[in-house]
C-alpha positions as a Markdown table, in Angstrom:
| # | Residue | x | y | z |
|---|---|---|---|---|
| 1 | Unk | -54.1 | -12.2 | -10.6 |
| 2 | Unk | -55.0 | -15.8 | -9.9 |
| 3 | Unk | -55.9 | -18.1 | -7.1 |
| 4 | Unk | -54.0 | -21.4 | -6.5 |
| 5 | Unk | -54.8 | -24.3 | -4.2 |
| 6 | Unk | -51.6 | -26.0 | -3.1 |
| 7 | Unk | -52.2 | -29.5 | -1.7 |
| 8 | Unk | -49.4 | -30.8 | 0.4 |
| 9 | Unk | -47.2 | -29.3 | 3.2 |
| 10 | Unk | -43.8 | -31.1 | 2.8 |
| 11 | Unk | -40.4 | -29.9 | 1.6 |
| 12 | Unk | -41.4 | -29.5 | -2.1 |
| 13 | Unk | -44.7 | -27.8 | -1.1 |
| 14 | Unk | -42.7 | -25.3 | 1.0 |
| 15 | Unk | -40.7 | -24.3 | -2.0 |
| 16 | Unk | -43.8 | -23.9 | -4.2 |
| 17 | Unk | -45.4 | -21.8 | -1.5 |
| 18 | Unk | -42.4 | -19.5 | -1.2 |
| 19 | Unk | -42.0 | -19.1 | -4.9 |
| 20 | Unk | -45.7 | -18.4 | -5.4 |
| 21 | Unk | -45.4 | -15.7 | -2.8 |
| 22 | Unk | -42.4 | -14.2 | -4.6 |
| 23 | Unk | -44.6 | -14.1 | -7.7 |
| 24 | Unk | -47.6 | -12.1 | -6.4 |
| 25 | Unk | -48.4 | -10.6 | -9.7 |
| 26 | Unk | -49.5 | -14.0 | -10.9 |
| 27 | Unk | -50.4 | -15.7 | -7.6 |
| 28 | Unk | -52.5 | -13.0 | -5.9 |
| 29 | Unk | -54.0 | -15.7 | -3.5 |
| 30 | Unk | -53.0 | -19.1 | -2.4 |
| 31 | Unk | -54.6 | -21.7 | -0.1 |
| 32 | Unk | -52.3 | -24.3 | 1.5 |
| 33 | Unk | -54.1 | -27.5 | 2.3 |
| 34 | Unk | -52.9 | -30.7 | 4.0 |
| 35 | Unk | -54.0 | -33.4 | 6.3 |
| 36 | Unk | -52.1 | -31.6 | 9.0 |
| 37 | Unk | -53.4 | -28.0 | 9.1 |
| 38 | Unk | -50.7 | -27.0 | 11.6 |
| 39 | Unk | -48.0 | -27.5 | 8.9 |
| 40 | Unk | -50.0 | -25.2 | 6.6 |
| 41 | Unk | -50.4 | -22.6 | 9.3 |
| 42 | Unk | -46.7 | -22.6 | 9.9 |
| 43 | Unk | -46.0 | -21.6 | 6.3 |
| 44 | Unk | -48.6 | -18.9 | 6.5 |
| 45 | Unk | -47.1 | -17.4 | 9.7 |
| 46 | Unk | -43.6 | -17.4 | 8.2 |
| 47 | Unk | -44.7 | -15.6 | 5.0 |
| 48 | Unk | -47.4 | -13.2 | 6.0 |
| 49 | Unk | -46.2 | -9.6 | 6.0 |
| 50 | Unk | -43.4 | -10.6 | 3.6 |
| 51 | Unk | -45.5 | -11.0 | 0.5 |
| 52 | Unk | -48.4 | -9.3 | -1.3 |
| 53 | Unk | -49.9 | -12.8 | -1.9 |
| 54 | Unk | -52.9 | -13.4 | 0.4 |
| 55 | Unk | -52.5 | -16.8 | 2.1 |
| 56 | Unk | -55.2 | -19.0 | 3.6 |
| 57 | Unk | -55.0 | -22.6 | 5.0 |
| 58 | Unk | -57.2 | -25.6 | 5.2 |
| 59 | Unk | -57.3 | -29.1 | 6.4 |
| 60 | Unk | -58.1 | -31.8 | 3.8 |
| 61 | Unk | -57.5 | -35.5 | 3.3 |
| 62 | Unk | -56.3 | -35.8 | -0.3 |
| 63 | Unk | -57.6 | -39.4 | -0.4 |
| 64 | Unk | -61.2 | -38.1 | 0.2 |
| 65 | Unk | -62.6 | -36.9 | -3.1 |
| 66 | Unk | -65.8 | -35.4 | -1.6 |
| 67 | Unk | -63.7 | -33.4 | 0.9 |
| 68 | Unk | -61.5 | -32.2 | -2.0 |
| 69 | Unk | -64.5 | -31.2 | -4.0 |
| 70 | Unk | -65.9 | -29.3 | -1.1 |
| 71 | Unk | -62.6 | -27.4 | -0.5 |
| 72 | Unk | -62.3 | -26.5 | -4.2 |
| 73 | Unk | -65.9 | -25.4 | -4.5 |
| 74 | Unk | -65.4 | -23.1 | -1.4 |
| 75 | Unk | -62.0 | -21.7 | -2.4 |
| 76 | Unk | -62.6 | -21.5 | -6.2 |
| 77 | Unk | -59.0 | -21.7 | -7.3 |
| 78 | Unk | -57.9 | -21.2 | -10.9 |
| 79 | Unk | -55.5 | -24.1 | -10.6 |
| 80 | Unk | -54.8 | -27.0 | -8.1 |
| 81 | Unk | -51.1 | -27.7 | -7.6 |
| 82 | Unk | -50.7 | -31.2 | -6.3 |
| 83 | Unk | -47.5 | -31.7 | -4.2 |
| 84 | Unk | -49.0 | -34.4 | -2.1 |
| 85 | Unk | -48.1 | -38.1 | -2.5 |
| 86 | Unk | -48.2 | -39.8 | -5.9 |
| 87 | Unk | -50.7 | -42.3 | -4.5 |
| 88 | Unk | -53.2 | -39.4 | -4.3 |
| 89 | Unk | -52.9 | -38.1 | -7.9 |
| 90 | Unk | -56.1 | -39.7 | -9.2 |
| 91 | Unk | -58.2 | -38.6 | -6.3 |
| 92 | Unk | -57.1 | -35.0 | -6.8 |
| 93 | Unk | -57.6 | -35.3 | -10.6 |
| 94 | Unk | -61.2 | -36.6 | -9.9 |
| 95 | Unk | -61.9 | -33.6 | -7.8 |
| 96 | Unk | -60.5 | -31.2 | -10.4 |
| 97 | Unk | -62.7 | -32.8 | -13.0 |
| 98 | Unk | -65.8 | -32.5 | -10.9 |
| 99 | Unk | -65.1 | -28.8 | -10.2 |
| 100 | Unk | -63.7 | -28.0 | -13.7 |
| 101 | Unk | -60.4 | -26.7 | -12.4 |
| 102 | Unk | -56.9 | -27.0 | -14.0 |
| 103 | Unk | -54.5 | -29.5 | -12.4 |
| 104 | Unk | -50.7 | -29.8 | -12.1 |
| 105 | Unk | -48.5 | -32.4 | -10.4 |
| 106 | Unk | -44.8 | -33.2 | -10.1 |
| 107 | Unk | -44.8 | -37.0 | -10.2 |
| 108 | Unk | -47.0 | -39.6 | -11.8 |
| 109 | Unk | -49.5 | -41.8 | -10.1 |
| 110 | Unk | -48.4 | -45.1 | -8.5 |
| 111 | Unk | -50.6 | -47.5 | -6.5 |
| 112 | Unk | -49.8 | -47.6 | -2.8 |
| 113 | Unk | -49.8 | -51.4 | -2.7 |
| 114 | Unk | -47.6 | -51.9 | -5.9 |
| 115 | Unk | -44.1 | -50.6 | -6.5 |
| 116 | Unk | -45.0 | -49.6 | -10.1 |
| 117 | Unk | -45.4 | -46.2 | -11.7 |
| 118 | Unk | -46.5 | -45.3 | -15.2 |
| 119 | Unk | -48.6 | -42.7 | -17.0 |
| 120 | Unk | -51.4 | -45.0 | -18.2 |
| 121 | Unk | -53.7 | -44.3 | -15.2 |
| 122 | Unk | -53.4 | -40.5 | -15.7 |
| 123 | Unk | -53.4 | -40.6 | -19.5 |
| 124 | Unk | -56.7 | -42.4 | -19.3 |
| 125 | Unk | -58.2 | -39.0 | -18.1 |
| 126 | Unk | -57.5 | -37.2 | -21.4 |
| 127 | Unk | -60.9 | -37.3 | -22.9 |
| 128 | Unk | -62.6 | -36.4 | -19.7 |
| 129 | Unk | -60.4 | -33.3 | -19.2 |
| 130 | Unk | -60.9 | -32.3 | -22.8 |
| 131 | Unk | -64.7 | -32.5 | -22.4 |
| 132 | Unk | -64.5 | -30.6 | -19.2 |
| 133 | Unk | -62.5 | -27.8 | -21.0 |
| 134 | Unk | -59.6 | -27.9 | -18.4 |
| 135 | Unk | -55.9 | -28.6 | -18.5 |
| 136 | Unk | -53.9 | -31.2 | -16.6 |
| 137 | Unk | -50.1 | -30.8 | -16.6 |
| 138 | Unk | -48.3 | -34.0 | -15.5 |
| 139 | Unk | -44.8 | -34.3 | -14.0 |
| 140 | Unk | -43.8 | -30.6 | -13.7 |
| 141 | Unk | -41.0 | -31.0 | -11.2 |
| 142 | Unk | -37.4 | -31.3 | -12.4 |
| 143 | Unk | -37.2 | -35.0 | -13.4 |
| 144 | Unk | -39.8 | -35.4 | -14.6 |
| 145 | Unk | -40.5 | -31.8 | -15.6 |
| 146 | Unk | -37.5 | -29.7 | -16.5 |
| 147 | Unk | -35.9 | -32.6 | -18.2 |
| 148 | Unk | -38.8 | -32.9 | -20.5 |
| 149 | Unk | -38.7 | -29.2 | -21.2 |
| 150 | Unk | -35.0 | -29.4 | -21.9 |
| 151 | Unk | -35.6 | -32.1 | -24.5 |
| 152 | Unk | -38.5 | -30.2 | -26.1 |
| 153 | Unk | -36.2 | -27.1 | -26.3 |
| 154 | Unk | -33.4 | -29.1 | -27.8 |
| 155 | Unk | -35.8 | -30.6 | -30.4 |
| 156 | Unk | -37.3 | -27.2 | -31.2 |
| 157 | Unk | -34.0 | -25.3 | -31.7 |
| 158 | Unk | -31.2 | -27.8 | -32.5 |
| 159 | Unk | -32.5 | -31.1 | -33.9 |
| 160 | Unk | -34.6 | -32.5 | -36.7 |
| 161 | Unk | -34.4 | -35.8 | -34.9 |
| 162 | Unk | -33.1 | -36.8 | -31.4 |
| 163 | Unk | -31.9 | -40.4 | -31.5 |
| 164 | Unk | -30.4 | -40.8 | -28.0 |
| 165 | Unk | -31.2 | -39.1 | -24.7 |
| 166 | Unk | -29.4 | -39.7 | -21.4 |
| 167 | Unk | -30.9 | -37.9 | -18.4 |
| 168 | Unk | -28.3 | -37.5 | -15.7 |
| 169 | Unk | -29.3 | -36.6 | -12.1 |
| 170 | Unk | -26.4 | -35.9 | -9.8 |
| 171 | Unk | -26.8 | -34.9 | -6.2 |
| 172 | Unk | -23.4 | -33.9 | -4.9 |
| 173 | Unk | -24.8 | -32.8 | -1.5 |
| 174 | Unk | -23.8 | -34.0 | 1.9 |
| 175 | Unk | -26.3 | -33.8 | 4.8 |
| 176 | Unk | -24.0 | -35.5 | 7.4 |
| 177 | Unk | -26.4 | -38.3 | 8.3 |
| 178 | Unk | -25.2 | -42.0 | 7.9 |
| 179 | Unk | -28.4 | -42.6 | 5.9 |
| 180 | Unk | -31.3 | -40.3 | 4.8 |
| 181 | Unk | -33.2 | -39.6 | 1.7 |
| 182 | Unk | -33.5 | -36.2 | 0.0 |
| 183 | Unk | -37.2 | -36.6 | -0.8 |
| 184 | Unk | -40.0 | -38.7 | 0.6 |
| 185 | Unk | -38.3 | -41.9 | 1.9 |
| 186 | Unk | -41.1 | -44.1 | 0.9 |
| 187 | Unk | -41.1 | -42.9 | -2.7 |
| 188 | Unk | -37.3 | -42.7 | -2.9 |
| 189 | Unk | -36.6 | -46.2 | -1.7 |
| 190 | Unk | -39.4 | -47.8 | -3.8 |
| 191 | Unk | -37.9 | -46.0 | -6.8 |
| 192 | Unk | -34.2 | -47.0 | -6.1 |
| 193 | Unk | -34.9 | -50.6 | -5.1 |
| 194 | Unk | -37.0 | -51.4 | -8.2 |
| 195 | Unk | -35.6 | -53.0 | -11.3 |
| 196 | Unk | -34.0 | -50.6 | -13.7 |
| 197 | Unk | -35.2 | -50.1 | -17.3 |
| 198 | Unk | -34.7 | -48.0 | -20.4 |
| 199 | Unk | -36.3 | -47.7 | -23.8 |
| 200 | Unk | -34.4 | -48.9 | -26.9 |
| 201 | Unk | -35.9 | -49.3 | -30.4 |
| 202 | Unk | -39.4 | -48.9 | -29.1 |
| 203 | Unk | -39.4 | -51.4 | -26.3 |
| 204 | Unk | -38.5 | -51.5 | -22.6 |
| 205 | Unk | -35.3 | -53.2 | -21.6 |
| 206 | Unk | -35.3 | -54.3 | -18.0 |
| 207 | Unk | -32.2 | -54.5 | -15.8 |
| 208 | Unk | -31.6 | -55.7 | -12.2 |
| 209 | Unk | -31.5 | -52.9 | -9.6 |
| 210 | Unk | -28.2 | -50.9 | -9.9 |
| 211 | Unk | -26.9 | -53.4 | -12.5 |
| 212 | Unk | -25.7 | -50.7 | -14.9 |
| 213 | Unk | -23.1 | -48.2 | -13.4 |
| 214 | Unk | -21.2 | -45.4 | -15.1 |
| 215 | Unk | -18.9 | -42.7 | -13.8 |
| 216 | Unk | -19.4 | -39.1 | -15.0 |
| 217 | Unk | -17.6 | -35.8 | -14.3 |
| 218 | Unk | -20.3 | -33.3 | -13.5 |
| 219 | Unk | -19.7 | -29.6 | -13.8 |
| 220 | Unk | -19.2 | -27.9 | -10.4 |
| 221 | Unk | -19.6 | -31.3 | -8.6 |
| 222 | Unk | -16.9 | -33.6 | -10.0 |
| 223 | Unk | -16.7 | -37.3 | -10.7 |
| 224 | Unk | -19.6 | -39.4 | -9.4 |
| 225 | Unk | -20.8 | -42.9 | -9.8 |
| 226 | Unk | -24.3 | -43.1 | -11.4 |
| 227 | Unk | -26.7 | -45.9 | -11.9 |
| 228 | Unk | -29.4 | -46.6 | -14.4 |
| 229 | Unk | -32.9 | -46.5 | -13.0 |
| 230 | Unk | -36.4 | -46.7 | -14.3 |
| 231 | Unk | -37.9 | -43.2 | -14.4 |
| 232 | Unk | -41.3 | -42.0 | -15.6 |
| 233 | Unk | -40.3 | -39.3 | -18.1 |
| 234 | Unk | -38.8 | -42.0 | -20.3 |
| 235 | Unk | -42.3 | -43.2 | -21.1 |
| 236 | Unk | -43.6 | -39.8 | -22.3 |
| 237 | Unk | -40.4 | -38.6 | -24.0 |
| 238 | Unk | -40.2 | -41.7 | -26.1 |
| 239 | Unk | -43.6 | -40.8 | -27.5 |
| 240 | Unk | -43.2 | -37.1 | -27.8 |
| 241 | Unk | -39.6 | -36.5 | -29.1 |
| 242 | Unk | -39.0 | -37.2 | -32.8 |
| 243 | Unk | -36.6 | -40.0 | -33.8 |
| 244 | Unk | -35.9 | -41.6 | -30.4 |
| 245 | Unk | -33.9 | -44.8 | -30.6 |
| 246 | Unk | -32.8 | -45.0 | -27.0 |
| 247 | Unk | -33.5 | -43.1 | -23.8 |
| 248 | Unk | -32.0 | -43.7 | -20.4 |
| 249 | Unk | -32.0 | -42.2 | -16.9 |
| 250 | Unk | -29.1 | -42.2 | -14.5 |
| 251 | Unk | -28.9 | -41.1 | -10.9 |
| 252 | Unk | -25.8 | -40.7 | -8.7 |
| 253 | Unk | -25.5 | -42.6 | -5.3 |
| 254 | Unk | -22.7 | -42.7 | -2.8 |
| 255 | Unk | -21.4 | -46.1 | -1.6 |
| 256 | Unk | -22.6 | -45.4 | 2.0 |
| 257 | Unk | -26.1 | -44.9 | 0.8 |
| 258 | Unk | -26.1 | -48.1 | -1.2 |
| 259 | Unk | -24.6 | -50.1 | 1.6 |
| 260 | Unk | -27.2 | -48.9 | 4.1 |
| 261 | Unk | -30.0 | -49.5 | 1.5 |
| 262 | Unk | -28.8 | -53.1 | 0.9 |
| 263 | Unk | -28.7 | -53.8 | 4.6 |
| 264 | Unk | -32.3 | -52.5 | 5.0 |
| 265 | Unk | -33.4 | -54.6 | 2.0 |
| 266 | Unk | -31.8 | -57.7 | 3.4 |
| 267 | Unk | -33.7 | -57.4 | 6.7 |
| 268 | Unk | -37.0 | -56.6 | 5.1 |
| 269 | Unk | -37.3 | -53.0 | 6.0 |
| 270 | Unk | -37.9 | -51.8 | 2.4 |
| 271 | Unk | -40.8 | -54.1 | 1.9 |
| 272 | Unk | -44.3 | -52.7 | 1.1 |
| 273 | Unk | -46.0 | -56.0 | 2.1 |
| 274 | Unk | -47.9 | -55.6 | 5.4 |
| 275 | Unk | -46.8 | -57.6 | 8.4 |
| 276 | Unk | -48.2 | -58.1 | 11.9 |
| 277 | Unk | -46.4 | -56.4 | 14.7 |
| 278 | Unk | -47.7 | -56.5 | 18.3 |
| 279 | Unk | -51.2 | -57.2 | 17.2 |
| 280 | Unk | -51.4 | -54.6 | 14.4 |
| 281 | Unk | -50.6 | -54.5 | 10.8 |
| 282 | Unk | -47.7 | -52.3 | 9.6 |
| 283 | Unk | -45.9 | -51.8 | 6.3 |
| 284 | Unk | -42.1 | -52.0 | 7.0 |
| 285 | Unk | -41.2 | -49.2 | 4.5 |
| 286 | Unk | -43.8 | -46.9 | 6.1 |
| 287 | Unk | -42.3 | -47.6 | 9.5 |
| 288 | Unk | -38.8 | -46.9 | 8.1 |
| 289 | Unk | -40.0 | -43.6 | 6.8 |
| 290 | Unk | -41.2 | -42.7 | 10.3 |
| 291 | Unk | -37.7 | -43.2 | 11.8 |
| 292 | Unk | -35.6 | -41.6 | 9.1 |
| 293 | Unk | -34.9 | -37.9 | 9.0 |
| 294 | Unk | -37.6 | -35.8 | 7.5 |
| 295 | Unk | -36.3 | -34.6 | 4.1 |
| 296 | Unk | -37.7 | -31.1 | 4.9 |
| 297 | Unk | -35.3 | -31.0 | 7.8 |
| 298 | Unk | -32.2 | -31.5 | 5.8 |
| 299 | Unk | -31.9 | -27.9 | 4.4 |
| 300 | Unk | -29.7 | -26.3 | 7.2 |
| 301 | Unk | -27.2 | -29.1 | 7.2 |
| 302 | Unk | -26.9 | -30.0 | 3.5 |
| 303 | Unk | -23.9 | -28.6 | 1.6 |
| 304 | Unk | -22.8 | -29.1 | -2.0 |
| 305 | Unk | -24.5 | -28.9 | -5.3 |
| 306 | Unk | -26.9 | -30.8 | -7.7 |
| 307 | Unk | -26.4 | -31.1 | -11.4 |
| 308 | Unk | -29.3 | -32.4 | -13.5 |
| 309 | Unk | -29.6 | -32.3 | -17.2 |
| 310 | Unk | -30.0 | -34.1 | -20.6 |
| 311 | Unk | -27.5 | -35.2 | -23.2 |
| 312 | Unk | -29.1 | -35.4 | -26.6 |
| 313 | Unk | -27.6 | -36.9 | -29.7 |
| 314 | Unk | -29.2 | -36.6 | -33.1 |
| 315 | Unk | -29.2 | -34.9 | -36.5 |
| 316 | Unk | -29.9 | -31.4 | -37.9 |
| 317 | Unk | -29.9 | -30.9 | -41.6 |
| 318 | Unk | -28.2 | -34.2 | -42.0 |
| 319 | Unk | -25.4 | -33.4 | -39.7 |
| 320 | Unk | -24.7 | -35.0 | -36.3 |
| 321 | Unk | -25.4 | -32.9 | -33.2 |
| 322 | Unk | -24.4 | -33.6 | -29.6 |
| 323 | Unk | -26.1 | -31.3 | -27.1 |
| 324 | Unk | -26.1 | -31.1 | -23.3 |
| 325 | Unk | -28.4 | -28.8 | -21.3 |
| 326 | Unk | -28.3 | -28.8 | -17.5 |
| 327 | Unk | -28.8 | -26.9 | -14.2 |
| 328 | Unk | -26.4 | -26.6 | -11.3 |
| 329 | Unk | -28.1 | -25.8 | -7.9 |
| 330 | Unk | -26.4 | -25.0 | -4.6 |
| 331 | Unk | -28.0 | -26.6 | -1.5 |
| 332 | Unk | -27.0 | -23.8 | 0.9 |
| 333 | Unk | -28.2 | -21.0 | -1.5 |
| 334 | Unk | -31.6 | -22.7 | -1.6 |
| 335 | Unk | -31.7 | -22.9 | 2.2 |
| 336 | Unk | -30.9 | -19.2 | 2.5 |
| 337 | Unk | -33.6 | -18.3 | 0.0 |
| 338 | Unk | -36.6 | -20.6 | 0.9 |
| 339 | Unk | -35.4 | -22.8 | 3.8 |
| 340 | Unk | -35.0 | -26.0 | 1.8 |
| 341 | Unk | -32.3 | -28.2 | 0.3 |
| 342 | Unk | -31.7 | -28.2 | -3.5 |
| 343 | Unk | -33.7 | -31.5 | -4.2 |
| 344 | Unk | -36.9 | -29.9 | -2.9 |
| 345 | Unk | -36.0 | -26.6 | -4.6 |
| 346 | Unk | -35.4 | -28.1 | -8.0 |
| 347 | Unk | -38.8 | -29.8 | -7.8 |
| 348 | Unk | -40.8 | -26.9 | -6.3 |
| 349 | Unk | -39.6 | -24.1 | -8.6 |
| 350 | Unk | -40.7 | -25.8 | -11.8 |
| 351 | Unk | -44.1 | -26.6 | -10.2 |
| 352 | Unk | -44.6 | -22.9 | -9.6 |
| 353 | Unk | -43.4 | -22.1 | -13.1 |
| 354 | Unk | -45.7 | -24.7 | -14.7 |
| 355 | Unk | -48.7 | -23.3 | -12.8 |
| 356 | Unk | -47.7 | -19.8 | -14.0 |
| 357 | Unk | -47.6 | -21.0 | -17.6 |
| 358 | Unk | -51.1 | -22.3 | -17.3 |
| 359 | Unk | -52.5 | -19.3 | -15.5 |
| 360 | Unk | -51.0 | -16.9 | -18.0 |
| 361 | Unk | -52.3 | -18.9 | -21.0 |
| 362 | Unk | -48.9 | -19.9 | -22.3 |
| 363 | Unk | -49.5 | -23.6 | -21.5 |
| 364 | Unk | -53.3 | -23.8 | -21.9 |
| 365 | Unk | -54.8 | -26.7 | -23.8 |
| 366 | Unk | -57.8 | -28.8 | -23.0 |
| 367 | Unk | -56.8 | -32.3 | -21.9 |
| 368 | Unk | -54.0 | -34.1 | -20.1 |
| 369 | Unk | -50.4 | -33.3 | -21.2 |
| 370 | Unk | -46.8 | -34.0 | -20.3 |
| 371 | Unk | -44.6 | -30.9 | -20.1 |
| 372 | Unk | -42.7 | -31.6 | -23.4 |
| 373 | Unk | -46.0 | -31.2 | -25.3 |
| 374 | Unk | -46.0 | -27.4 | -24.6 |
| 375 | Unk | -43.8 | -24.6 | -26.0 |
| 376 | Unk | -40.6 | -24.9 | -24.0 |
| 377 | Unk | -39.3 | -21.3 | -24.6 |
| 378 | Unk | -41.3 | -19.3 | -22.0 |
| 379 | Unk | -40.6 | -22.0 | -19.4 |
| 380 | Unk | -36.9 | -21.9 | -20.2 |
| 381 | Unk | -36.9 | -18.2 | -19.8 |
| 382 | Unk | -38.7 | -18.5 | -16.5 |
| 383 | Unk | -36.1 | -21.0 | -15.2 |
| 384 | Unk | -33.5 | -18.3 | -15.5 |
| 385 | Unk | -35.6 | -15.7 | -13.8 |
| 386 | Unk | -36.9 | -17.8 | -10.9 |
| 387 | Unk | -33.8 | -19.5 | -9.6 |
| 388 | Unk | -32.8 | -22.4 | -11.9 |
| 389 | Unk | -30.5 | -21.0 | -14.6 |
| 390 | Unk | -29.4 | -23.5 | -17.2 |
| 391 | Unk | -26.2 | -24.0 | -19.2 |
| 392 | Unk | -25.7 | -25.7 | -22.5 |
| 393 | Unk | -22.8 | -27.3 | -24.3 |
| 394 | Unk | -22.4 | -28.6 | -27.9 |
| 395 | Unk | -19.4 | -30.8 | -27.1 |
| 396 | Unk | -20.3 | -32.8 | -24.1 |
| 397 | Unk | -18.7 | -36.0 | -22.8 |
| 398 | Unk | -21.1 | -38.7 | -23.9 |
| 399 | Unk | -22.2 | -41.7 | -21.7 |
| 400 | Unk | -21.2 | -45.1 | -23.3 |
């Protein structure tokens, strides 16, 4: 019986909230906090009477550390689940440190004024979290998150060394809009428009945006074009998985999405550099976010499936092993269950599971950790129980 403070009230937060309420034996109490309290109250009104979990709400600015500390001191949670914006990770970690409360997030920190994300800022908190006697779990969504657990599971059970990892993220869903993003538009567009990169022989290799393209035939989705991107879990997996020679991340995109994105780039709408407009300063990408469909609204109209997984190549007892572990998730089934599309669902479910791992002592170590540094087995079991069943293959089609 534990108390969780959930910071955020977007699409992913909605999934976390629903799944915590389904798991009342662990989450006896939750507090939903956001800058806009009305969003929190809406979740509460939807779920009260349908769950044994006691729900409260609060207004908080996640950029305001004293306000966060005050809320944490008043609510006294056992863990803080951060599903706010990546820009706010360090503020929330600071508040957790001051209050000596465990912390979990789904995406690593990135500065608001620089399109760059890496773990260095959060890894710098390791010693302070150790001294405070509390746990921070970083990147516990799907990718990063489940992909890291998949690799740790592969390493534990099937490999002595994993030499090559390809992470494949396929969204075969169709929301019917000419252009929309399946998660926060500002974060999504910054990620997709940045230069690609991968790790090979211990160093980063940089590519132009969308320079490397491959086609892959995804189970239950079909053939899709996928493109190499930079992604945060490459950085931690390269350190934590034995024998890595190369690790890459691919994501699928349709041609319509890419054409719209290129047009927006060409006219400056994806820029994060402030400009003056009618006497006030605005950031073009933030304005674009305001006019695009809210990802949380895509659930009822999105059809199709996602397929996300990891292909691992390496050796066991001197013999070559090829292994593929992945999850297929149906957009409409997610909407029927929790009112979200599958992209939010595949991020929110692992966040609840990671918090459960910490609260039940299965993932409890003092310091700051990425998910692959914990025992993967209880998490893998929980994926099957809580809505993200996985499949495995020992004869996958490899990516060249």
